[in-house]
Amino acid sequence: MTYSVAACHAKGKCATDKIFGANAAAAKAAAQYGKNKVINATIGAFMDEQERLACIPTVEKVFKNFSINHIIPYAPIAGLPDYLAAMIELTFADHKPEAYLDAVATAGGTGAIHHTIWNYSEIGDTILTSDWYWGPYKILCQDALRTLDTYTLFDEQQKFNIGAFSAKVREIIAKQNNLVIIINTPAHNPTGFSLSDSDWDQVLDLFKDCVKDTTKHIIPLIDIAYIDYAGEKNACRSFLKKFGNLPANILPILACSMSKGFTMYGQRTGVMIGISSNKEVITEFQSINQFTSRATWSNINYSAMKLLADIYQDKRLLAQAEQERGEYYALIRKRADIFMREAQEVNLHMLPYIAGFFITVPVENPEAVCEKLHEDHIFAVPLAKGIRIAVCAVTSEKMTGMAGKFAKAIQAV
Ligand code: PLP
């Protein structure tokens, strides 16, 4: 036992990040063997075909034109009003639900997840997400003294496992009054899966049934970090309309981020949007989340919010930015298509990819397979039950032949 002065709840906290670890190993190999020989499939950011971190050119242009007075000011704690209004419009596009809506600026999508866990579950409560999940969910829960539980995301046909989902929701809601459920869709990290509109119908029917007991509250936290790389703008947003006219004890919250959609990863800018049929729930949403912002990071990045508001207000700039992002999306699709086609040729089983930054190959011994792949200078992220491949970061050229190498490594281990 090492000497510790930490408070009881903080003792032993240590976030070892497998993603950064795998990325460091790739960087070391690149220094040793040359960048051209190394495939770094660990990075959760879009890299162009020259393997450079890409910034949407319109975003870069607007940002670089800011005077210092658009970079250094404090922002209102709730966020710049024009930014919040723009984020609401961009998030819903043509699918705004019939409901009261409000938004609070957050430090990235992570901040929205943090606030939802803190303000909508009790200390000691269980939060639910799928068995394939983005690792920080667990850290966010643990740090807030909550527990993360999971349901099996896919059934035997590799479809959304509504049976497993329903069983877990009913089990947990029987024990606690508030249930926060994190659903990362569309373009889920790490699988690339998206719930279909009919999956959503089943999910919402279940929620409506569970909250007939009016002491119960369900808070679906929909993490839409990858929505701008999930397909045609309105098609991949159609599910959002379904959040209208829900019972007041169902409060969907959207965790939105500028990290991927506007390639502003490190600028730490996001928003949480609350959707309710009850005006008081939304007034409370605004008030309590703003309070928690004050208590955690105070206000967020002024210039990133200003940038989004400026782009949104100039329809020409917005169209340009969306077109440029569309080109990135097309490249990611092309890379994913290469992997999927080759995977089929070599009989490599992968989880159902619909869109987004990542593909996952389920394997029994992820660490050992990843080690084996290092012999081919391929670096990917070992998860609990599979390996995550960042199709956002591997060029089309390097993607070619990779599925075969995965199949060989799995066989060899
Ligand atoms: N949710 C998922 C699934 C993610 O992968 C990420 C980023 O990697 C985020 C949310 C939030 O990102 P940020 O806090 O940078 O907006």
CSV table of C-alpha atoms and ligand atoms in Angstrom, one decimal:
chain,number,residue,atom,x,y,z
A,1,MET,CA,0.0,0.0,0.0
A,2,THR,CA,1.6,3.3,-1.0
A,3,TYR,CA,1.4,6.3,1.2
A,4,SER,CA,-1.8,8.3,0.4
A,5,VAL,CA,-3.3,11.5,1.5
A,6,ALA,CA,-6.3,11.3,-0.9
A,7,ALA,CA,-9.8,11.3,0.4
A,8,CYS,CA,-11.4,7.9,0.7
A,9,HIS,CA,-13.4,8.2,-2.5
A,10,ALA,CA,-10.4,9.3,-4.5
A,11,LYS,CA,-7.9,6.6,-3.3
A,12,GLY,CA,-6.6,4.4,-6.1
A,13,LYS,CA,-8.1,6.4,-8.9
A,14,CYS,CA,-5.9,5.9,-12.0
A,15,ALA,CA,-7.1,6.4,-15.6
A,16,THR,CA,-4.7,4.4,-17.7
A,17,ASP,CA,-5.8,5.1,-21.2
A,18,LYS,CA,-5.3,2.2,-23.6
A,19,ILE,CA,-5.9,4.4,-26.6
A,20,PHE,CA,-3.1,6.8,-25.7
A,21,GLY,CA,-0.9,3.8,-24.9
A,22,ALA,CA,-1.4,2.2,-28.3
A,23,ASN,CA,-0.9,5.5,-30.0
A,24,ALA,CA,2.5,5.9,-28.2
A,25,ALA,CA,3.5,2.4,-29.3
A,26,ALA,CA,2.7,3.4,-32.9
A,27,ALA,CA,4.6,6.6,-32.7
A,28,LYS,CA,7.7,4.7,-31.4
A,29,ALA,CA,7.5,2.2,-34.2
A,30,ALA,CA,7.2,5.1,-36.7
A,31,ALA,CA,10.4,6.6,-35.3
A,32,GLN,CA,12.1,3.2,-35.6
A,33,TYR,CA,10.9,1.9,-39.0
A,34,GLY,CA,9.7,5.1,-40.7
A,35,LYS,CA,6.1,6.5,-40.9
A,36,ASN,CA,5.4,4.9,-44.2
A,37,LYS,CA,5.8,1.4,-42.8
A,38,VAL,CA,3.5,1.9,-39.8
A,39,ILE,CA,-0.3,1.8,-39.7
A,40,ASN,CA,-1.6,3.8,-36.8
A,41,ALA,CA,-5.3,2.8,-36.4
A,42,THR,CA,-5.5,4.1,-32.8
A,43,ILE,CA,-6.3,7.8,-33.4
A,44,GLY,CA,-9.9,9.0,-32.9
A,45,ALA,CA,-9.5,12.0,-35.2
A,46,PHE,CA,-9.8,12.4,-39.0
A,47,MET,CA,-6.4,12.2,-40.7
A,48,ASP,CA,-6.3,13.1,-44.4
A,49,GLU,CA,-4.7,10.9,-47.1
A,50,GLN,CA,-1.3,12.4,-46.2
A,51,GLU,CA,-1.8,11.3,-42.6
A,52,ARG,CA,-2.1,14.9,-41.4
A,53,LEU,CA,-4.6,15.9,-38.7
A,54,ALA,CA,-7.3,17.6,-40.9
A,55,CYS,CA,-9.1,20.7,-40.0
A,56,ILE,CA,-12.2,21.7,-42.1
A,57,PRO,CA,-10.7,24.5,-44.2
A,58,THR,CA,-13.6,26.9,-43.6
A,59,VAL,CA,-13.3,26.4,-39.8
A,60,GLU,CA,-9.5,27.1,-40.1
A,61,LYS,CA,-10.2,30.3,-42.2
A,62,VAL,CA,-12.8,31.7,-39.8
A,63,PHE,CA,-10.7,30.8,-36.7
A,64,LYS,CA,-7.5,32.4,-38.1
A,65,ASN,CA,-9.3,35.6,-38.9
A,66,PHE,CA,-10.4,36.2,-35.3
A,67,SER,CA,-9.0,39.2,-33.6
A,68,ILE,CA,-7.6,38.7,-30.1
A,69,ASN,CA,-10.8,40.1,-28.7
A,70,HIS,CA,-12.7,37.2,-30.2
A,71,ILE,CA,-10.3,34.7,-28.6
A,72,ILE,CA,-9.6,35.7,-25.0
A,73,PRO,CA,-13.0,36.9,-23.5
A,74,TYR,CA,-14.9,35.1,-20.9
A,75,ALA,CA,-18.2,33.7,-22.2
A,76,PRO,CA,-21.5,33.6,-20.4
A,77,ILE,CA,-21.7,30.4,-18.2
A,78,ALA,CA,-24.6,29.0,-20.1
A,79,GLY,CA,-22.8,29.6,-23.4
A,80,LEU,CA,-23.1,32.4,-26.1
A,81,PRO,CA,-26.8,32.7,-27.0
A,82,ASP,CA,-26.1,32.7,-30.8
A,83,TYR,CA,-24.0,29.5,-30.3
A,84,LEU,CA,-26.7,27.7,-28.4
A,85,ALA,CA,-29.3,28.7,-30.9
A,86,ALA,CA,-27.1,27.5,-33.8
A,87,MET,CA,-26.3,24.2,-32.1
A,88,ILE,CA,-30.0,23.5,-31.6
A,89,GLU,CA,-30.7,24.2,-35.3
A,90,LEU,CA,-27.7,22.2,-36.6
A,91,THR,CA,-28.4,19.3,-34.2
A,92,PHE,CA,-32.0,18.7,-35.2
A,93,ALA,CA,-32.0,20.0,-38.9
A,94,ASP,CA,-35.5,19.1,-40.2
A,95,HIS,CA,-36.3,16.8,-37.2
A,96,LYS,CA,-37.0,19.1,-34.3
A,97,PRO,CA,-39.4,17.3,-32.0
A,98,GLU,CA,-42.6,18.9,-30.6
A,99,ALA,CA,-41.2,19.7,-27.2
A,100,TYR,CA,-39.6,22.3,-25.0
A,101,LEU,CA,-35.9,22.5,-25.7
A,102,ASP,CA,-33.0,24.3,-24.1
A,103,ALA,CA,-29.2,24.1,-24.4
A,104,VAL,CA,-26.3,24.6,-22.0
A,105,ALA,CA,-22.7,24.9,-23.3
A,106,THR,CA,-20.4,22.2,-22.0
A,107,ALA,CA,-16.7,21.4,-22.2
A,108,GLY,CA,-17.1,19.0,-25.2
A,109,GLY,CA,-19.5,16.1,-25.3
A,110,THR,CA,-17.7,14.8,-22.3
A,111,GLY,CA,-19.0,17.7,-20.3
A,112,ALA,CA,-22.6,17.0,-21.3
A,113,ILE,CA,-22.1,13.4,-20.1
A,114,HIS,CA,-20.6,14.5,-16.9
A,115,HIS,CA,-23.4,16.9,-16.0
A,116,THR,CA,-26.1,14.4,-16.9
A,117,ILE,CA,-24.7,11.8,-14.7
A,118,TRP,CA,-24.2,14.2,-11.8
A,119,ASN,CA,-27.6,16.0,-12.0
A,120,TYR,CA,-29.9,13.2,-13.1
A,121,SER,CA,-28.8,10.2,-11.0
A,122,GLU,CA,-28.2,9.8,-7.3
A,123,ILE,CA,-24.9,9.0,-5.7
A,124,GLY,CA,-24.6,5.2,-5.7
A,125,ASP,CA,-27.0,4.7,-8.6
A,126,THR,CA,-26.4,2.5,-11.6
A,127,ILE,CA,-26.0,4.0,-15.1
A,128,LEU,CA,-26.7,1.8,-18.1
A,129,THR,CA,-24.9,1.5,-21.4
A,130,SER,CA,-24.1,-1.2,-24.0
A,131,ASP,CA,-21.4,-3.8,-23.5
A,132,TRP,CA,-19.4,-2.2,-26.3
A,133,TYR,CA,-18.8,1.3,-25.0
A,134,TRP,CA,-16.4,4.3,-25.0
A,135,GLY,CA,-14.1,3.7,-22.0
A,136,PRO,CA,-14.5,7.2,-20.4
A,137,TYR,CA,-18.2,6.4,-19.6
A,138,LYS,CA,-17.0,4.2,-16.8
A,139,ILE,CA,-14.5,6.8,-15.6
A,140,LEU,CA,-17.2,9.5,-15.6
A,141,CYS,CA,-19.5,7.2,-13.6
A,142,GLN,CA,-16.8,6.1,-11.1
A,143,ASP,CA,-15.6,9.6,-10.5
A,144,ALA,CA,-19.2,10.7,-9.7
A,145,LEU,CA,-19.6,7.7,-7.3
A,146,ARG,CA,-22.0,5.9,-9.7
A,147,THR,CA,-21.7,2.4,-11.1
A,148,LEU,CA,-21.8,1.6,-14.8
A,149,ASP,CA,-23.7,-1.5,-15.9
A,150,THR,CA,-24.1,-2.9,-19.4
A,151,TYR,CA,-26.5,-4.8,-21.6
A,152,THR,CA,-25.6,-7.0,-24.6
A,153,LEU,CA,-25.8,-4.6,-27.6
A,154,PHE,CA,-26.2,-7.2,-30.4
A,155,ASP,CA,-28.4,-10.2,-30.7
A,156,GLU,CA,-27.5,-13.4,-32.7
A,157,GLN,CA,-28.5,-11.7,-35.9
A,158,GLN,CA,-26.2,-8.8,-35.1
A,159,LYS,CA,-29.2,-6.5,-34.6
A,160,PHE,CA,-30.0,-4.2,-31.7
A,161,ASN,CA,-30.7,-6.6,-28.8
A,162,ILE,CA,-34.0,-5.1,-27.5
A,163,GLY,CA,-34.5,-8.2,-25.3
A,164,ALA,CA,-31.3,-7.7,-23.4
A,165,PHE,CA,-31.9,-4.0,-23.3
A,166,SER,CA,-35.4,-4.3,-21.9
A,167,ALA,CA,-34.4,-6.8,-19.2
A,168,LYS,CA,-31.6,-4.5,-17.9
A,169,VAL,CA,-33.8,-1.4,-18.0
A,170,ARG,CA,-36.5,-3.1,-16.0
A,171,GLU,CA,-34.1,-4.7,-13.6
A,172,ILE,CA,-32.4,-1.3,-12.7
A,173,ILE,CA,-35.6,0.9,-12.7
A,174,ALA,CA,-37.1,-1.5,-10.2
A,175,LYS,CA,-34.4,-0.6,-7.8
A,176,GLN,CA,-33.9,3.2,-8.3
A,177,ASN,CA,-36.1,6.1,-9.3
A,178,ASN,CA,-33.9,7.7,-11.8
A,179,LEU,CA,-32.2,5.8,-14.6
A,180,VAL,CA,-29.6,7.5,-16.9
A,181,ILE,CA,-29.1,5.4,-20.0
A,182,ILE,CA,-26.2,6.3,-22.3
A,183,ILE,CA,-26.9,5.5,-25.9
A,184,ASN,CA,-24.2,6.4,-28.3
A,185,THR,CA,-25.8,6.6,-31.7
A,186,PRO,CA,-25.6,7.2,-34.6
A,187,ALA,CA,-22.2,5.9,-35.6
A,188,HIS,CA,-21.3,4.4,-32.3
A,189,ASN,CA,-17.8,4.3,-30.9
A,190,PRO,CA,-16.3,1.6,-31.1
A,191,THR,CA,-18.5,-0.4,-33.5
A,192,GLY,CA,-19.9,2.1,-36.1
A,193,PHE,CA,-23.5,0.8,-35.3
A,194,SER,CA,-26.6,3.0,-35.4
A,195,LEU,CA,-30.0,2.3,-33.9
A,196,SER,CA,-32.6,2.3,-36.7
A,197,ASP,CA,-35.9,4.2,-36.4
A,198,SER,CA,-37.7,1.0,-35.6
A,199,ASP,CA,-35.2,0.2,-32.8
A,200,TRP,CA,-36.0,3.6,-31.4
A,201,ASP,CA,-39.7,2.9,-31.5
A,202,GLN,CA,-39.2,-0.2,-29.4
A,203,VAL,CA,-36.9,1.7,-27.0
A,204,LEU,CA,-39.3,4.5,-26.5
A,205,ASP,CA,-42.3,2.1,-26.1
A,206,LEU,CA,-40.3,0.4,-23.3
A,207,PHE,CA,-39.5,3.7,-21.6
A,208,LYS,CA,-43.2,4.8,-21.8
A,209,ASP,CA,-44.2,1.5,-20.2
A,210,CYS,CA,-41.5,1.8,-17.4
A,211,VAL,CA,-42.6,5.4,-16.4
A,212,LYS,CA,-46.3,4.5,-16.0
A,213,ASP,CA,-45.1,4.4,-12.4
A,214,THR,CA,-44.8,8.1,-12.0
A,215,THR,CA,-42.2,7.9,-9.3
A,216,LYS,CA,-39.8,6.7,-12.0
A,217,HIS,CA,-37.7,8.9,-14.3
A,218,ILE,CA,-35.8,7.8,-17.4
A,219,ILE,CA,-33.1,10.0,-18.8
A,220,PRO,CA,-31.8,8.7,-22.1
A,221,LEU,CA,-28.5,10.4,-22.7
A,222,ILE,CA,-28.0,10.2,-26.4
A,223,ASP,CA,-24.3,10.7,-27.2
A,224,ILE,CA,-24.3,12.1,-30.8
A,225,ALA,CA,-20.6,12.9,-31.0
A,226,TYR,CA,-20.4,11.3,-34.4
A,227,ILE,CA,-23.7,12.4,-36.0
A,228,ASP,CA,-22.0,14.5,-38.6
A,229,TYR,CA,-20.3,11.4,-40.0
A,230,ALA,CA,-23.3,9.1,-39.8
A,231,GLY,CA,-24.9,9.5,-43.3
A,232,GLU,CA,-27.2,12.0,-45.1
A,233,LYS,CA,-27.9,14.9,-42.7
A,234,ASN,CA,-31.6,14.5,-42.3
A,235,ALA,CA,-31.8,10.7,-42.7
A,236,CYS,CA,-29.5,10.1,-39.7
A,237,ARG,CA,-31.4,12.6,-37.6
A,238,SER,CA,-35.0,11.3,-38.2
A,239,PHE,CA,-35.0,9.6,-34.8
A,240,LEU,CA,-34.8,12.9,-33.0
A,241,LYS,CA,-38.4,13.8,-34.0
A,242,LYS,CA,-39.5,10.9,-31.9
A,243,PHE,CA,-38.6,12.7,-28.7
A,244,GLY,CA,-41.6,15.0,-29.0
A,245,ASN,CA,-44.6,14.6,-26.7
A,246,LEU,CA,-43.1,12.1,-24.4
A,247,PRO,CA,-44.3,11.7,-20.8
A,248,ALA,CA,-42.7,14.4,-18.5
A,249,ASN,CA,-40.8,11.7,-16.7
A,250,ILE,CA,-38.8,10.8,-19.7
A,251,LEU,CA,-36.1,13.4,-20.4
A,252,PRO,CA,-33.9,12.8,-23.4
A,253,ILE,CA,-30.6,14.7,-23.3
A,254,LEU,CA,-28.4,15.1,-26.3
A,255,ALA,CA,-24.7,15.2,-25.7
A,256,CYS,CA,-23.3,17.2,-28.7
A,257,SER,CA,-19.8,18.1,-29.6
A,258,MET,CA,-17.8,20.3,-31.9
A,259,SER,CA,-14.8,17.9,-31.6
A,260,LYS,CA,-15.5,15.8,-34.6
A,261,GLY,CA,-18.2,17.7,-36.5
A,262,PHE,CA,-16.1,20.9,-36.6
A,263,THR,CA,-12.7,19.3,-36.2
A,264,MET,CA,-12.2,21.3,-33.0
A,265,TYR,CA,-11.2,18.4,-30.8
A,266,GLY,CA,-8.9,20.2,-28.3
A,267,GLN,CA,-11.1,23.3,-28.2
A,268,ARG,CA,-13.4,21.5,-25.7
A,269,THR,CA,-16.7,22.8,-27.0
A,270,GLY,CA,-20.0,21.0,-26.8
A,271,VAL,CA,-23.5,21.4,-25.7
A,272,MET,CA,-26.2,19.5,-23.8
A,273,ILE,CA,-29.7,19.8,-25.2
A,274,GLY,CA,-32.7,18.8,-23.0
A,275,ILE,CA,-36.0,17.8,-24.6
A,276,SER,CA,-39.2,17.7,-22.6
A,277,SER,CA,-43.0,18.0,-22.9
A,278,ASN,CA,-42.9,19.8,-19.6
A,279,LYS,CA,-41.7,23.4,-19.5
A,280,GLU,CA,-40.7,23.2,-15.8
A,281,VAL,CA,-38.4,20.3,-16.5
A,282,ILE,CA,-36.6,22.4,-19.1
A,283,THR,CA,-36.4,25.4,-16.9
A,284,GLU,CA,-34.9,23.2,-14.2
A,285,PHE,CA,-32.5,21.6,-16.9
A,286,GLN,CA,-31.1,25.0,-17.7
A,287,SER,CA,-30.8,26.1,-14.2
A,288,ILE,CA,-29.1,23.0,-12.6
A,289,ASN,CA,-26.7,22.3,-15.4
A,290,GLN,CA,-25.6,25.9,-15.6
A,291,PHE,CA,-25.0,25.7,-11.9
A,292,THR,CA,-22.8,22.6,-12.3
A,293,SER,CA,-20.9,24.3,-15.1
A,294,ARG,CA,-20.1,27.2,-12.6
A,295,ALA,CA,-19.0,24.5,-10.2
A,296,THR,CA,-16.7,22.6,-12.6
A,297,TRP,CA,-15.2,24.7,-15.4
A,298,SER,CA,-17.1,27.9,-15.1
A,299,ASN,CA,-17.5,29.1,-18.7
A,300,ILE,CA,-16.1,27.4,-21.8
A,301,ASN,CA,-14.1,28.4,-24.9
A,302,TYR,CA,-15.4,31.7,-26.3
A,303,SER,CA,-13.7,31.6,-29.7
A,304,ALA,CA,-15.0,28.1,-30.6
A,305,MET,CA,-18.6,29.1,-29.8
A,306,LYS,CA,-18.2,32.4,-31.7
A,307,LEU,CA,-16.8,30.4,-34.7
A,308,LEU,CA,-19.8,28.1,-34.8
A,309,ALA,CA,-22.2,31.0,-34.4
A,310,ASP,CA,-20.5,33.0,-37.2
A,311,ILE,CA,-20.4,30.0,-39.6
A,312,TYR,CA,-24.1,29.2,-38.9
A,313,GLN,CA,-25.2,32.8,-39.5
A,314,ASP,CA,-23.5,33.0,-42.9
A,315,LYS,CA,-25.3,30.5,-45.0
A,316,ARG,CA,-22.6,30.5,-47.6
A,317,LEU,CA,-19.9,29.6,-45.1
A,318,LEU,CA,-22.1,26.9,-43.5
A,319,ALA,CA,-22.7,25.3,-46.9
A,320,GLN,CA,-19.0,25.4,-47.6
A,321,ALA,CA,-18.1,23.9,-44.2
A,322,GLU,CA,-20.7,21.1,-44.7
A,323,GLN,CA,-19.4,20.4,-48.1
A,324,GLU,CA,-15.8,20.1,-46.9
A,325,ARG,CA,-16.9,17.8,-44.0
A,326,GLY,CA,-18.8,15.8,-46.6
A,327,GLU,CA,-15.6,15.1,-48.4
A,328,TYR,CA,-14.0,13.8,-45.1
A,329,TYR,CA,-17.0,11.7,-44.6
A,330,ALA,CA,-16.7,10.2,-48.1
A,331,LEU,CA,-13.1,9.4,-47.5
A,332,ILE,CA,-13.9,7.6,-44.2
A,333,ARG,CA,-16.6,5.7,-46.0
A,334,LYS,CA,-14.2,4.7,-48.7
A,335,ARG,CA,-11.7,3.4,-46.2
A,336,ALA,CA,-14.4,1.5,-44.2
A,337,ASP,CA,-15.7,0.0,-47.5
A,338,ILE,CA,-12.2,-1.3,-48.3
A,339,PHE,CA,-11.9,-3.0,-44.9
A,340,MET,CA,-15.4,-4.4,-45.1
A,341,ARG,CA,-15.0,-5.8,-48.6
A,342,GLU,CA,-11.7,-7.4,-47.8
A,343,ALA,CA,-13.0,-8.7,-44.4
A,344,GLN,CA,-15.7,-10.5,-46.3
A,345,GLU,CA,-13.1,-12.0,-48.7
A,346,VAL,CA,-11.0,-13.4,-45.9
A,347,ASN,CA,-14.0,-14.4,-43.7
A,348,LEU,CA,-13.1,-12.0,-41.0
A,349,HIS,CA,-16.0,-11.4,-38.6
A,350,MET,CA,-16.6,-7.8,-37.7
A,351,LEU,CA,-19.3,-6.0,-35.7
A,352,PRO,CA,-22.1,-4.3,-37.8
A,353,TYR,CA,-20.6,-1.1,-39.1
A,354,ILE,CA,-23.0,1.5,-40.4
A,355,ALA,CA,-20.9,4.7,-40.3
A,356,GLY,CA,-18.5,6.6,-38.2
A,357,PHE,CA,-14.8,6.7,-37.1
A,358,PHE,CA,-14.4,3.1,-36.0
A,359,ILE,CA,-14.8,-0.5,-36.9
A,360,THR,CA,-14.5,-3.3,-34.3
A,361,VAL,CA,-13.3,-6.9,-34.9
A,362,PRO,CA,-14.5,-9.1,-32.0
A,363,VAL,CA,-11.7,-11.5,-30.8
A,364,GLU,CA,-11.2,-13.6,-27.8
A,365,ASN,CA,-7.7,-12.3,-26.8
A,366,PRO,CA,-7.5,-8.8,-28.0
A,367,GLU,CA,-4.1,-7.9,-26.3
A,368,ALA,CA,-2.4,-11.0,-27.9
A,369,VAL,CA,-3.8,-10.3,-31.4
A,370,CYS,CA,-2.8,-6.6,-31.1
A,371,GLU,CA,0.7,-7.7,-30.1
A,372,LYS,CA,0.8,-10.1,-33.1
A,373,LEU,CA,-0.3,-7.2,-35.4
A,374,HIS,CA,2.7,-5.2,-34.2
A,375,GLU,CA,4.9,-7.6,-36.2
A,376,ASP,CA,3.2,-6.1,-39.3
A,377,HIS,CA,3.6,-2.6,-37.8
A,378,ILE,CA,-0.2,-2.4,-37.4
A,379,PHE,CA,-1.4,-0.6,-34.2
A,380,ALA,CA,-5.0,-0.7,-33.1
A,381,VAL,CA,-6.8,-0.5,-29.7
A,382,PRO,CA,-7.4,-3.6,-27.7
A,383,LEU,CA,-10.8,-3.5,-26.0
A,384,ALA,CA,-12.3,-6.0,-23.6
A,385,LYS,CA,-13.7,-8.3,-26.3
A,386,GLY,CA,-12.3,-7.0,-29.5
A,387,ILE,CA,-10.0,-4.7,-31.4
A,388,ARG,CA,-11.0,-1.2,-32.5
A,389,ILE,CA,-9.7,0.1,-35.8
A,390,ALA,CA,-9.9,3.9,-36.4
A,391,VAL,CA,-10.9,4.1,-40.1
A,392,CYS,CA,-10.9,7.8,-39.6
A,393,ALA,CA,-7.1,7.8,-39.3
A,394,VAL,CA,-5.8,5.2,-41.8
A,395,THR,CA,-5.3,6.2,-45.4
A,396,SER,CA,-7.0,4.2,-48.2
A,397,GLU,CA,-3.7,3.0,-49.3
A,398,LYS,CA,-2.7,1.6,-45.9
A,399,MET,CA,-6.2,0.2,-45.4
A,400,THR,CA,-5.8,-2.0,-48.4
A,401,GLY,CA,-4.7,-5.5,-47.2
A,402,MET,CA,-5.3,-4.8,-43.5
A,403,ALA,CA,-8.3,-7.1,-43.1
A,404,GLY,CA,-6.2,-10.0,-44.4
A,405,LYS,CA,-3.5,-9.2,-41.8
A,406,PHE,CA,-6.1,-9.2,-39.1
A,407,ALA,CA,-7.4,-12.6,-40.2
A,408,LYS,CA,-3.8,-14.0,-40.2
A,409,ALA,CA,-3.0,-12.5,-36.7
A,410,ILE,CA,-6.1,-14.0,-35.2
A,411,GLN,CA,-5.4,-17.4,-36.6
A,412,ALA,CA,-1.8,-17.3,-35.4
A,413,VAL,CA,-2.7,-16.4,-31.8
B,1,PLP,N1,-18.6,10.3,-27.0
B,1,PLP,C1,-17.9,9.5,-27.7
B,1,PLP,C2,-18.4,8.1,-28.0
B,1,PLP,C3,-16.6,9.9,-28.1
B,1,PLP,O1,-15.8,9.0,-28.8
B,1,PLP,C4,-16.1,11.1,-27.8
B,1,PLP,C5,-14.8,11.6,-28.2
B,1,PLP,O2,-13.9,10.8,-28.5
B,1,PLP,C6,-17.0,12.0,-27.1
B,1,PLP,C7,-18.2,11.5,-26.7
B,1,PLP,C8,-16.7,13.3,-26.6
B,1,PLP,O3,-15.8,14.0,-27.1
B,1,PLP,P1,-15.4,15.5,-26.7
B,1,PLP,O4,-15.5,15.6,-25.2
B,1,PLP,O5,-14.1,15.8,-27.2
B,1,PLP,O6,-16.5,16.4,-27.3
